[in-house]
Amino acid sequence: MPRTLPTTDDLRTRARAALDRVGVTLDEGAGGGGTEREVCHARTPLTGERLFPVPAATPADVEEAVADAHRAFLDWRSTPAPRRGELVRRLGELLREHQEDLADLVTVEAGKIRSEALGEVQEMIDICDFAVGLSRQLYGRTIASERPGHRLTETWHPLGVVGVVSAFNFPCAVWSWNTAVALACGDTVVWKPSELTPLISLACARLLERAAEDVGAPDGVHRLVIGDRAVGEQLVDDSRVALVSATGSTRMGREVGPRVAARFGRTLLELGGNNAAVVAPSADLDLAVQGIVFAAAGTAGQRCTTLRRLIVHRDIADTLVARLTAAYAKLPVGDPFDEATLVGPLISTGALDRMQEAVARAQAEGGKVLAGGGRRFADIAPDAAYVEPVIVRVGAQTGVVREETFAPVLYVMTYETLAEAIALHNDVPQGLSSSIFTRDQAEAELFLSAEGSDCGIANVNIGTSGAEIGGAFGGEKETGGGRESGSDAWRAYMRSATNTVNYSGRLALAQNVSFL
Ligand code: NAD
C-alpha cells in the first residue's frame, strides 16, 4: 500500500518539465498584484496545494478570442475538408509524441492514476484518427424526388464558432472530442476549460497551435480562454458562437441551456450521470466483480459514467456484496503516480465533504455502510482528499440515491423480477450510462430494447464506464441529450441544407400545385 505522497515542489517540477517539452512558457509574473478574477491558480489534488498562477481571460480577451475564431471560420469553412483533416492529423501526431507529458499534467491536475491518464490522452489520439477519416466523408443523402428531372439532396456545411466548455474530470479528452470533430467539420473553436485544470489546457492549446503552424492553417482556428464560469457565460451569450458544447454538472446545463436557447443558438449538453448496473442471477460473477469495481471505484468515482447504483438479484446479493467488499478492502488508495495505486485523490476537500454528506444522508435514509469511507493521508496532506471508496446497502432508491454525488459511493439495492430492476434503473432523473451482467440472452436483449434502459449508453457484461470513441457518447433526461465523439455525432457541428436541382427544362411544382 503506497504510504507517501509527492511534494508540491516535486509536482511543480514535473508539470513545468512537461509544459516545457510541449512548448508552453508560463507567465511567471502572473498574479503579482493581480486580483483573484484575473488569475486562475493551477493546483494539484495530490497535495491540495497551488502550483502556479495562470493569467485568466478578461472580458476583452474573450471578445477578441471569439472575434479571431469567427474571422478564421470565414476562411476555414471554404478549406476543403480533407485539407482540414491534415490539421487534425498533425495534432494527432503531436499528441502521440507528447502522450507522456500530457498524461503527467492530467495526473498532476486531475489526480488520475497513470494508466487512466495515459488512457485519456489515448482517447485524444483516437478521436483525431477518427476525425481525419471523417474529413473525407461528411456525407449527405440523395433523396428520391417526386418530380421528373429533379435531384433532391442534403448537403452538410460548417456551422461556425464552437464554444467548448469542459469539466475538470476529463480535462483534455472532452476538448479533443469536440475540437477534432469541429475542425474537420470546418468550424473553429473557443475553449473554456475547467478553472481547475488550466495547465493541461495550455498544453493542448499549444500543441494545436503548433499543428496549425506546421500545416499552414489560419491563425484563429482555435482560441483558449482560461477562467471561471463568468468566462463561460460570456461565450454562452455571444451570438457569434453558433454551438455551445458544454460538459459538466446538470446545474451548469440548466443555466447554459436556456441562455443559449434565448438567442436561438445550439447547445450540445453532456451533463451529470447516475449510472446503474443490473446483476442477474446468471451473471458471471468473476467478470461482474471486475467490471463493477473498475466502474465504481476507478477514477475515484469521478467519471460522468461512474457506476453509482448496483441493482442485484436478491438470490445473489449477499454473495456479490461479500466479494465486492473484499475487493474494496484491498484497493490501493494513494499517489496516482505510483504504479500500484488504483484510486487517486478526489479533486478537492469540498468534494470529500459532499461525499461524506451523501453517505450520512444515505445512512439517515436507512442505508448501511458495508465498506470504505476512511480518509487517508490527512496527516501529511490536510488539503488533499484521499478516501476509500464506499459501498452502501440501501433498502430503497431514496432521495440521495437518485442524485449524482461525484465521488466513489456505490449504492446497492436488490430486485426480484427483471421488470422491477429496469423500473428501478430508469427511475432517476439522469440517463447517461447503464449495464447488465447476465448470461441470459433474452434478459440482455430486453435491457437493450425500447422497454429497457433509458440511457444513451447501454452495455452487456461490461461496466458503465470506459466508452470507446467510435460510438456516439451522451445521455438522456438531465444528462442533456447531447451526443459527441463517434458515429454521426459530427452532424451537431454542421448545418444541413436541402437542395433541389431541376434539370428537366420545365417548372414542375411539388404536390402537383399549378400556378401561372
Ligand atoms: P461544473 O458544472 O462545475 O463545471 C463544468 C464547466 O462549466 C467548468 O468549465 C465551469 O467553469 C463551467 N460553468 C459552470 N457554470 C457555468 C455557467 N453558468 N455558464 C458557463 N459555464 C459554466 O462541473 P465539474 O465539477 O467541472 O465536472 C463534474 C460534472 O461534470 C459531473 O456532474 C459530471 O457528471 C459531469 N460530466 C459529464 C460528462 C458527460 O459527458 N456527460 C463528462 C464529464 C463530466
XYZ file of C-alpha atoms and ligand atoms in Angstrom:
560
model
C 0.000 0.000 0.000
C 1.626 3.330 -1.013
C 2.327 5.388 2.101
C 3.937 8.516 0.789
C 2.896 11.340 -1.451
C 4.953 13.538 -3.745
C 5.591 17.041 -2.506
C 4.063 20.061 -4.191
C 7.573 21.068 -5.275
C 8.055 17.677 -6.985
C 4.780 18.124 -8.802
C 5.597 21.679 -9.803
C 8.880 20.456 -11.286
C 7.164 17.609 -13.085
C 4.448 19.872 -14.501
C 6.927 22.510 -15.578
C 9.081 19.921 -17.362
C 6.044 18.580 -19.239
C 4.956 22.093 -20.193
C 8.475 22.941 -21.387
C 8.582 19.898 -23.633
C 5.206 20.758 -25.110
C 6.328 24.345 -25.692
C 4.312 26.251 -23.095
C 6.016 29.135 -21.347
C 4.275 30.119 -18.156
C 3.947 33.793 -17.385
C 5.880 33.795 -14.116
C 4.709 37.317 -13.296
C 1.046 36.361 -13.343
C -0.670 37.036 -10.086
C 1.845 39.588 -8.855
C -0.509 42.288 -7.581
C -3.395 40.887 -9.658
C -6.856 40.161 -8.299
C -8.488 36.709 -7.971
C -10.600 37.492 -11.043
C -7.510 37.926 -13.170
C -5.624 34.840 -12.072
C -6.593 31.224 -12.141
C -4.398 29.226 -9.777
C -3.294 25.865 -11.100
C -3.393 23.456 -8.189
C -2.898 19.767 -7.632
C -5.320 17.460 -5.840
C -2.334 15.256 -4.938
C -1.455 17.682 -2.142
C -4.308 20.166 -2.447
C -1.805 22.967 -2.890
C -1.275 25.626 -5.532
C 1.251 25.152 -8.324
C 1.369 28.241 -10.499
C -0.709 31.347 -11.101
C -2.088 31.362 -14.638
C -3.496 34.555 -16.146
C -7.261 34.368 -16.616
C -9.017 35.783 -19.656
C -10.557 39.222 -19.221
C -13.857 40.086 -20.931
C -11.802 41.861 -23.612
C -9.728 38.694 -24.133
C -12.857 36.616 -24.611
C -14.257 39.160 -27.052
C -11.017 39.049 -29.022
C -10.910 35.245 -28.960
C -14.408 34.959 -30.398
C -13.675 37.638 -32.991
C -10.482 35.803 -34.049
C -12.264 32.468 -34.236
C -15.097 33.994 -36.232
C -12.683 35.597 -38.681
C -10.816 32.329 -39.066
C -14.088 30.491 -39.641
C -14.851 32.577 -42.732
C -11.687 31.151 -44.287
C -11.677 27.680 -42.729
C -15.211 26.824 -43.872
C -14.068 27.008 -47.514
C -10.914 24.962 -46.981
C -11.598 21.506 -48.456
C -12.469 19.108 -45.661
C -9.630 16.620 -46.399
C -7.204 19.541 -46.049
C -8.825 20.444 -42.758
C -8.179 16.855 -41.807
C -4.434 17.493 -42.279
C -4.543 19.828 -39.278
C -6.195 17.154 -37.166
C -3.740 14.541 -38.412
C -0.833 16.754 -37.323
C -2.462 17.348 -33.953
C -2.763 13.574 -33.522
C 0.945 13.169 -34.311
C 1.899 15.761 -31.707
C -0.400 14.144 -29.148
C 1.334 10.816 -29.754
C 4.725 12.459 -29.350
C 3.671 14.124 -26.080
C 1.409 11.434 -24.654
C 3.544 11.036 -21.518
C 3.803 14.791 -20.960
C 0.075 15.290 -21.256
C -0.590 12.307 -19.009
C 1.728 13.845 -16.391
C -0.331 17.026 -16.464
C -3.607 15.087 -16.228
C -2.304 13.296 -13.148
C -0.903 16.441 -11.573
C -4.070 18.496 -12.100
C -6.918 15.961 -12.109
C -5.341 13.234 -9.933
C -5.852 10.338 -12.361
C -3.729 7.230 -11.934
C -1.080 6.707 -14.583
C -2.921 4.208 -16.811
C -6.091 6.311 -16.799
C -4.153 9.497 -17.559
C -2.412 7.781 -20.472
C -5.807 6.401 -21.488
C -7.323 9.873 -21.539
C -4.597 11.053 -23.912
C -5.110 7.902 -25.981
C -8.730 8.948 -26.412
C -7.490 12.229 -27.860
C -5.288 10.378 -30.324
C -8.145 8.059 -31.249
C -10.592 10.865 -31.914
C -8.006 12.601 -34.108
C -7.718 9.417 -36.189
C -11.492 9.240 -36.377
C -11.819 12.904 -37.393
C -9.157 12.572 -40.097
C -11.247 9.796 -41.663
C -14.367 11.873 -41.186
C -12.785 14.716 -43.133
C -13.128 12.529 -46.252
C -16.774 11.747 -45.526
C -19.221 14.320 -44.066
C -21.726 12.866 -46.446
C -25.289 13.881 -47.123
C -28.016 11.810 -48.741
C -29.667 11.834 -52.137
C -33.421 11.622 -51.693
C -35.896 10.323 -54.296
C -37.650 13.340 -55.820
C -41.343 13.209 -56.694
C -40.669 15.287 -59.806
C -39.091 14.018 -63.032
C -35.779 15.636 -63.950
C -35.100 16.791 -60.381
C -32.399 15.904 -57.934
C -33.045 16.277 -54.217
C -30.016 16.193 -51.927
C -28.888 17.033 -48.444
C -25.599 18.919 -48.025
C -23.704 19.495 -44.791
C -21.945 22.813 -44.261
C -19.695 24.102 -41.476
C -21.627 25.735 -38.656
C -19.428 28.492 -37.210
C -17.578 29.089 -33.975
C -17.985 26.286 -31.437
C -17.662 27.272 -27.776
C -16.361 24.302 -25.804
C -16.903 24.442 -22.037
C -15.348 21.478 -20.266
C -15.242 19.845 -16.839
C -12.272 19.024 -14.601
C -12.612 15.250 -14.680
C -11.831 14.783 -18.373
C -9.676 17.867 -18.680
C -8.432 17.174 -22.202
C -10.350 14.268 -23.801
C -13.627 16.198 -23.877
C -11.872 19.088 -25.591
C -10.477 16.749 -28.228
C -13.804 15.012 -28.884
C -15.247 18.394 -29.697
C -12.282 20.061 -31.296
C -11.017 17.319 -33.612
C -14.515 16.795 -34.999
C -15.378 20.509 -35.154
C -12.170 21.333 -37.039
C -12.757 18.544 -39.559
C -16.307 19.845 -39.985
C -14.979 23.319 -40.864
C -15.746 25.031 -37.565
C -13.377 26.976 -35.369
C -13.211 26.584 -31.596
C -13.014 28.754 -28.494
C -12.291 26.596 -25.454
C -13.183 27.445 -21.862
C -11.667 24.616 -19.820
C -12.383 23.930 -16.178
C -10.768 26.522 -13.938
C -9.362 23.549 -12.012
C -7.207 22.319 -14.917
C -5.542 25.288 -16.668
C -2.147 23.639 -17.262
C -3.325 20.711 -19.368
C -5.441 23.198 -21.359
C -2.416 25.361 -22.064
C -0.545 22.267 -23.236
C -3.342 21.107 -25.573
C -3.823 24.589 -26.997
C -0.079 24.896 -27.640
C 0.022 21.574 -29.484
C -2.877 22.616 -31.687
C -1.188 25.956 -32.310
C 1.961 24.095 -33.356
C -0.079 21.810 -35.611
C -1.723 24.840 -37.249
C 1.684 26.419 -37.860
C 3.011 23.177 -39.333
C 0.177 22.763 -41.838
C -0.471 26.446 -42.524
C -3.989 26.553 -41.060
C -5.395 30.033 -40.391
C -4.482 31.706 -37.160
C -7.597 31.675 -35.002
C -8.924 28.181 -35.757
C -8.598 27.692 -32.011
C -8.519 30.011 -29.020
C -8.185 29.193 -25.337
C -9.880 31.336 -22.700
C -8.980 30.363 -19.153
C -11.209 31.416 -16.298
C -14.177 30.631 -14.132
C -17.831 30.423 -15.029
C -18.022 34.161 -15.904
C -15.775 33.420 -18.881
C -18.073 30.553 -19.841
C -21.102 32.817 -19.538
C -19.610 35.297 -21.947
C -19.232 32.536 -24.557
C -22.733 31.307 -23.830
C -24.205 34.756 -24.519
C -22.187 35.570 -27.648
C -24.346 35.198 -30.747
C -21.249 34.565 -32.894
C -20.836 31.271 -31.051
C -23.062 29.031 -33.150
C -22.801 25.972 -30.921
C -22.067 25.800 -27.213
C -20.847 22.328 -26.339
C -20.872 22.233 -22.553
C -19.750 19.353 -20.372
C -20.278 19.482 -16.629
C -22.903 19.283 -13.941
C -26.625 19.304 -14.546
C -26.689 22.543 -12.572
C -24.430 24.134 -15.176
C -26.514 22.739 -18.063
C -29.683 24.095 -16.519
C -28.156 27.565 -16.665
C -26.456 27.274 -20.043
C -29.306 25.619 -21.998
C -31.939 28.368 -21.659
C -29.397 31.169 -22.160
C -28.212 29.782 -25.475
C -31.791 28.944 -26.498
C -32.820 32.541 -25.796
C -30.582 33.666 -28.646
C -31.548 30.655 -30.796
C -28.054 29.227 -30.606
C -27.399 25.497 -30.489
C -26.263 23.515 -27.493
C -24.690 20.137 -27.034
C -25.034 19.286 -23.353
C -23.086 16.485 -21.660
C -24.155 16.612 -18.024
C -24.294 14.510 -14.892
C -24.974 10.804 -14.740
C -26.263 8.423 -12.082
C -25.369 5.176 -13.722
C -26.534 1.731 -12.704
C -25.733 -1.890 -13.395
C -28.193 -4.736 -13.055
C -26.651 -8.032 -11.952
C -28.832 -11.003 -12.870
C -28.679 -14.451 -11.246
C -26.979 -15.961 -14.308
C -24.161 -13.373 -14.309
C -20.525 -14.446 -14.432
C -19.613 -13.053 -11.036
C -15.847 -13.013 -11.623
C -16.365 -10.767 -14.598
C -19.065 -8.736 -12.837
C -16.877 -8.020 -9.807
C -14.038 -6.784 -12.009
C -16.363 -4.640 -14.113
C -18.152 -3.214 -11.093
C -15.041 -2.329 -9.100
C -13.427 -0.525 -12.041
C -16.626 1.340 -12.917
C -17.462 2.305 -9.323
C -14.075 2.980 -7.737
C -11.909 3.799 -10.791
C -11.036 7.476 -11.309
C -12.011 7.812 -7.622
C -15.645 7.789 -8.725
C -15.162 10.973 -10.728
C -16.318 9.908 -14.170
C -19.642 11.006 -15.551
C -20.097 7.306 -16.341
C -19.035 6.078 -12.882
C -21.195 3.253 -11.573
C -23.216 4.660 -8.680
C -26.110 2.193 -8.315
C -25.972 -1.593 -8.291
C -29.265 -3.421 -8.725
C -28.632 -7.051 -7.791
C -30.954 -10.046 -7.886
C -31.756 -10.933 -4.294
C -30.585 -14.547 -4.700
C -27.007 -13.496 -5.398
C -26.895 -10.181 -3.492
C -25.114 -11.459 -0.378
C -22.514 -13.370 -2.384
C -21.806 -10.448 -4.688
C -21.692 -7.902 -1.880
C -19.239 -10.089 0.063
C -16.968 -10.301 -2.971
C -17.189 -6.567 -3.599
C -16.425 -5.617 -0.002
C -13.430 -7.967 -0.080
C -12.202 -6.315 -3.291
C -12.767 -2.817 -1.857
C -10.757 -3.680 1.251
C -7.723 -4.275 -0.963
C -8.000 -1.193 -3.186
C -4.745 0.767 -3.049
C -5.585 4.441 -2.420
C -2.800 6.965 -2.768
C -0.274 8.678 -5.012
C -1.612 8.321 -8.555
C 1.944 8.381 -9.937
C 2.655 5.169 -8.022
C 2.085 2.237 -10.388
C 0.472 0.225 -7.570
C -2.241 2.815 -6.870
C -5.726 2.251 -8.250
C -7.568 5.089 -6.525
C -6.117 8.597 -6.554
C -7.409 11.658 -4.728
C -10.721 13.435 -5.086
C -10.426 16.788 -6.778
C -10.816 18.756 -3.516
C -11.713 18.591 0.136
C -15.032 20.161 -0.894
C -15.737 17.028 -2.954
C -14.885 14.924 0.117
C -17.318 16.955 2.240
C -20.067 16.358 -0.332
C -19.259 12.646 -0.356
C -19.421 12.424 3.442
C -22.707 14.344 3.479
C -24.166 11.937 0.917
C -23.094 8.882 2.925
C -24.550 10.402 6.110
C -27.813 11.098 4.280
C -27.902 7.547 2.933
C -27.488 6.245 6.478
C -30.230 8.566 7.725
C -32.429 7.196 4.933
C -31.847 3.643 6.176
C -28.658 2.659 4.350
C -25.830 0.625 5.888
C -22.177 1.312 5.051
C -20.505 -2.000 4.149
C -17.068 -0.833 3.025
C -14.774 2.152 2.858
C -15.215 5.758 3.827
C -11.932 6.186 5.692
C -9.834 9.202 4.833
C -6.154 8.654 4.059
C -3.092 10.916 4.291
C -4.962 13.672 6.173
C -1.921 13.968 8.454
C 0.612 14.636 5.697
C -1.721 16.305 3.167
C -4.575 18.012 5.021
C -5.625 19.955 1.926
C -5.883 16.835 -0.239
C -8.801 14.395 -0.220
C -7.805 10.725 -0.376
C -10.684 8.475 0.539
C -11.539 4.783 0.483
C -14.379 4.074 -1.963
C -17.635 3.328 -0.191
C -20.351 0.695 -0.601
C -23.724 1.416 0.999
C -26.518 -1.145 1.032
C -29.885 0.594 0.796
C -33.377 -0.797 1.181
C -34.895 1.520 -1.396
C -33.939 4.093 -4.007
C -34.201 7.024 -1.619
C -33.550 10.725 -2.312
C -29.764 10.685 -2.068
C -29.504 7.590 -4.287
C -31.320 9.453 -7.049
C -28.719 12.243 -7.036
C -25.246 12.267 -8.562
C -22.586 12.529 -5.863
C -19.313 13.000 -7.713
C -17.273 10.618 -5.582
C -16.829 6.835 -5.178
C -20.077 5.886 -3.451
C -21.819 2.743 -4.679
C -25.396 2.130 -3.533
C -26.529 -1.499 -3.630
C -30.205 -2.436 -3.986
C -31.922 -5.761 -4.658
C -34.654 -6.882 -7.058
C -36.802 -9.923 -7.742
C -38.016 -9.542 -11.325
C -36.215 -8.007 -14.284
C -39.162 -5.653 -14.829
C -38.659 -4.377 -11.290
C -34.908 -3.967 -11.890
C -35.469 -1.981 -15.086
C -38.068 0.213 -13.377
C -35.617 0.976 -10.548
C -32.867 1.504 -13.057
C -34.808 4.117 -15.012
C -36.347 5.838 -12.012
C -33.695 8.562 -11.672
C -33.525 11.993 -13.322
C -30.274 11.213 -15.191
C -29.802 8.963 -18.229
C -26.166 8.541 -19.218
C -24.768 5.010 -18.925
C -26.082 1.630 -17.892
C -25.234 -2.040 -17.951
C -26.496 -5.515 -17.246
C -24.437 -8.519 -16.214
C -26.218 -11.648 -17.388
C -25.682 -14.825 -19.420
C -29.356 -14.936 -20.353
C -29.653 -13.556 -23.870
C -33.332 -12.699 -23.553
C -32.620 -10.622 -20.450
C -29.767 -8.830 -22.189
C -31.900 -8.068 -25.243
C -34.764 -6.787 -23.123
C -32.387 -4.490 -21.262
C -31.145 -3.067 -24.580
C -34.647 -2.766 -26.074
C -37.015 0.193 -26.113
C -38.554 -1.119 -22.874
C -35.153 -1.485 -21.245
C -32.526 1.021 -20.174
C -33.462 4.626 -20.970
C -29.807 5.742 -21.158
C -27.685 6.932 -24.064
C -25.237 4.113 -23.326
C -26.418 0.570 -22.524
C -23.914 -2.268 -22.111
C -23.965 -6.009 -21.527
C -21.356 -7.781 -19.414
C -19.187 -4.705 -19.088
C -19.420 -1.818 -16.645
C -20.858 1.620 -17.260
C -17.584 3.486 -17.800
C -14.809 3.377 -20.358
C -16.538 4.149 -23.661
C -14.726 3.896 -27.000
C -14.620 6.948 -29.247
C -16.170 5.147 -32.233
C -19.646 5.218 -30.709
C -21.657 8.376 -30.028
C -21.337 9.427 -26.399
C -24.049 11.103 -24.364
C -27.205 10.612 -22.388
C -30.863 11.385 -21.967
C -33.014 13.294 -19.478
C -30.983 15.526 -17.146
C -27.783 14.300 -18.781
C -28.691 16.761 -21.502
C -29.402 14.776 -24.688
C -26.149 15.642 -26.495
C -24.054 13.182 -28.491
C -20.331 13.626 -29.005
C -17.387 11.732 -30.393
C -18.071 8.949 -32.914
C -20.919 7.584 -35.038
C -22.802 10.508 -36.604
C -22.284 12.915 -33.691
C -20.424 15.134 -36.217
C -23.773 16.356 -37.509
C -24.189 18.515 -34.402
C -21.200 20.517 -35.604
C -22.629 21.218 -39.066
C -25.761 22.642 -40.615
C -27.635 20.817 -43.314
C -29.171 22.311 -46.435
C -31.735 20.576 -48.639
C -31.037 21.232 -52.306
C -33.468 20.756 -55.201
C -31.908 20.870 -58.647
C -34.232 20.983 -61.662
C -32.570 19.677 -64.819
C -35.851 18.917 -66.625
C -36.134 22.174 -68.540
C -39.687 22.790 -67.274
C -41.023 24.055 -63.983
C -42.871 21.391 -62.025
C -44.169 22.386 -58.609
C -44.254 19.966 -55.722
C -47.560 18.407 -54.669
C -48.816 18.997 -58.275
C -49.530 22.661 -57.494
C -50.291 24.649 -60.653
C -49.542 28.340 -60.796
C -49.358 30.601 -63.848
P -19.143 22.081 -13.371
O -20.539 22.113 -13.864
O -18.855 22.649 -12.033
O -18.205 22.871 -14.400
C -18.083 22.475 -15.751
C -17.640 23.652 -16.590
O -18.727 24.572 -16.711
C -16.479 24.460 -15.999
O -15.638 24.859 -17.055
C -17.188 25.656 -15.377
O -16.373 26.799 -15.262
C -18.303 25.881 -16.378
N -19.501 26.571 -15.876
C -20.113 26.398 -14.691
N -21.233 27.151 -14.637
C -21.334 27.793 -15.822
C -22.258 28.711 -16.378
N -23.322 29.127 -15.679
N -22.059 29.164 -17.627
C -20.981 28.749 -18.348
N -20.060 27.900 -17.875
C -20.232 27.423 -16.612
O -18.656 20.551 -13.447
P -17.323 19.885 -12.894
O -17.385 19.798 -11.409
O -16.112 20.501 -13.538
O -17.443 18.419 -13.511
C -18.155 17.379 -12.927
C -19.527 17.237 -13.564
O -19.409 17.107 -14.973
C -20.255 15.980 -13.110
O -21.612 16.293 -12.916
C -20.079 15.021 -14.280
O -21.067 14.022 -14.364
C -20.158 15.979 -15.429
N -19.526 15.423 -16.624
C -20.338 14.999 -17.620
C -19.776 14.425 -18.749
C -20.639 13.900 -19.854
O -20.098 13.663 -20.914
N -21.921 13.718 -19.661
C -18.382 14.315 -18.873
C -17.590 14.790 -17.832
C -18.172 15.344 -16.708
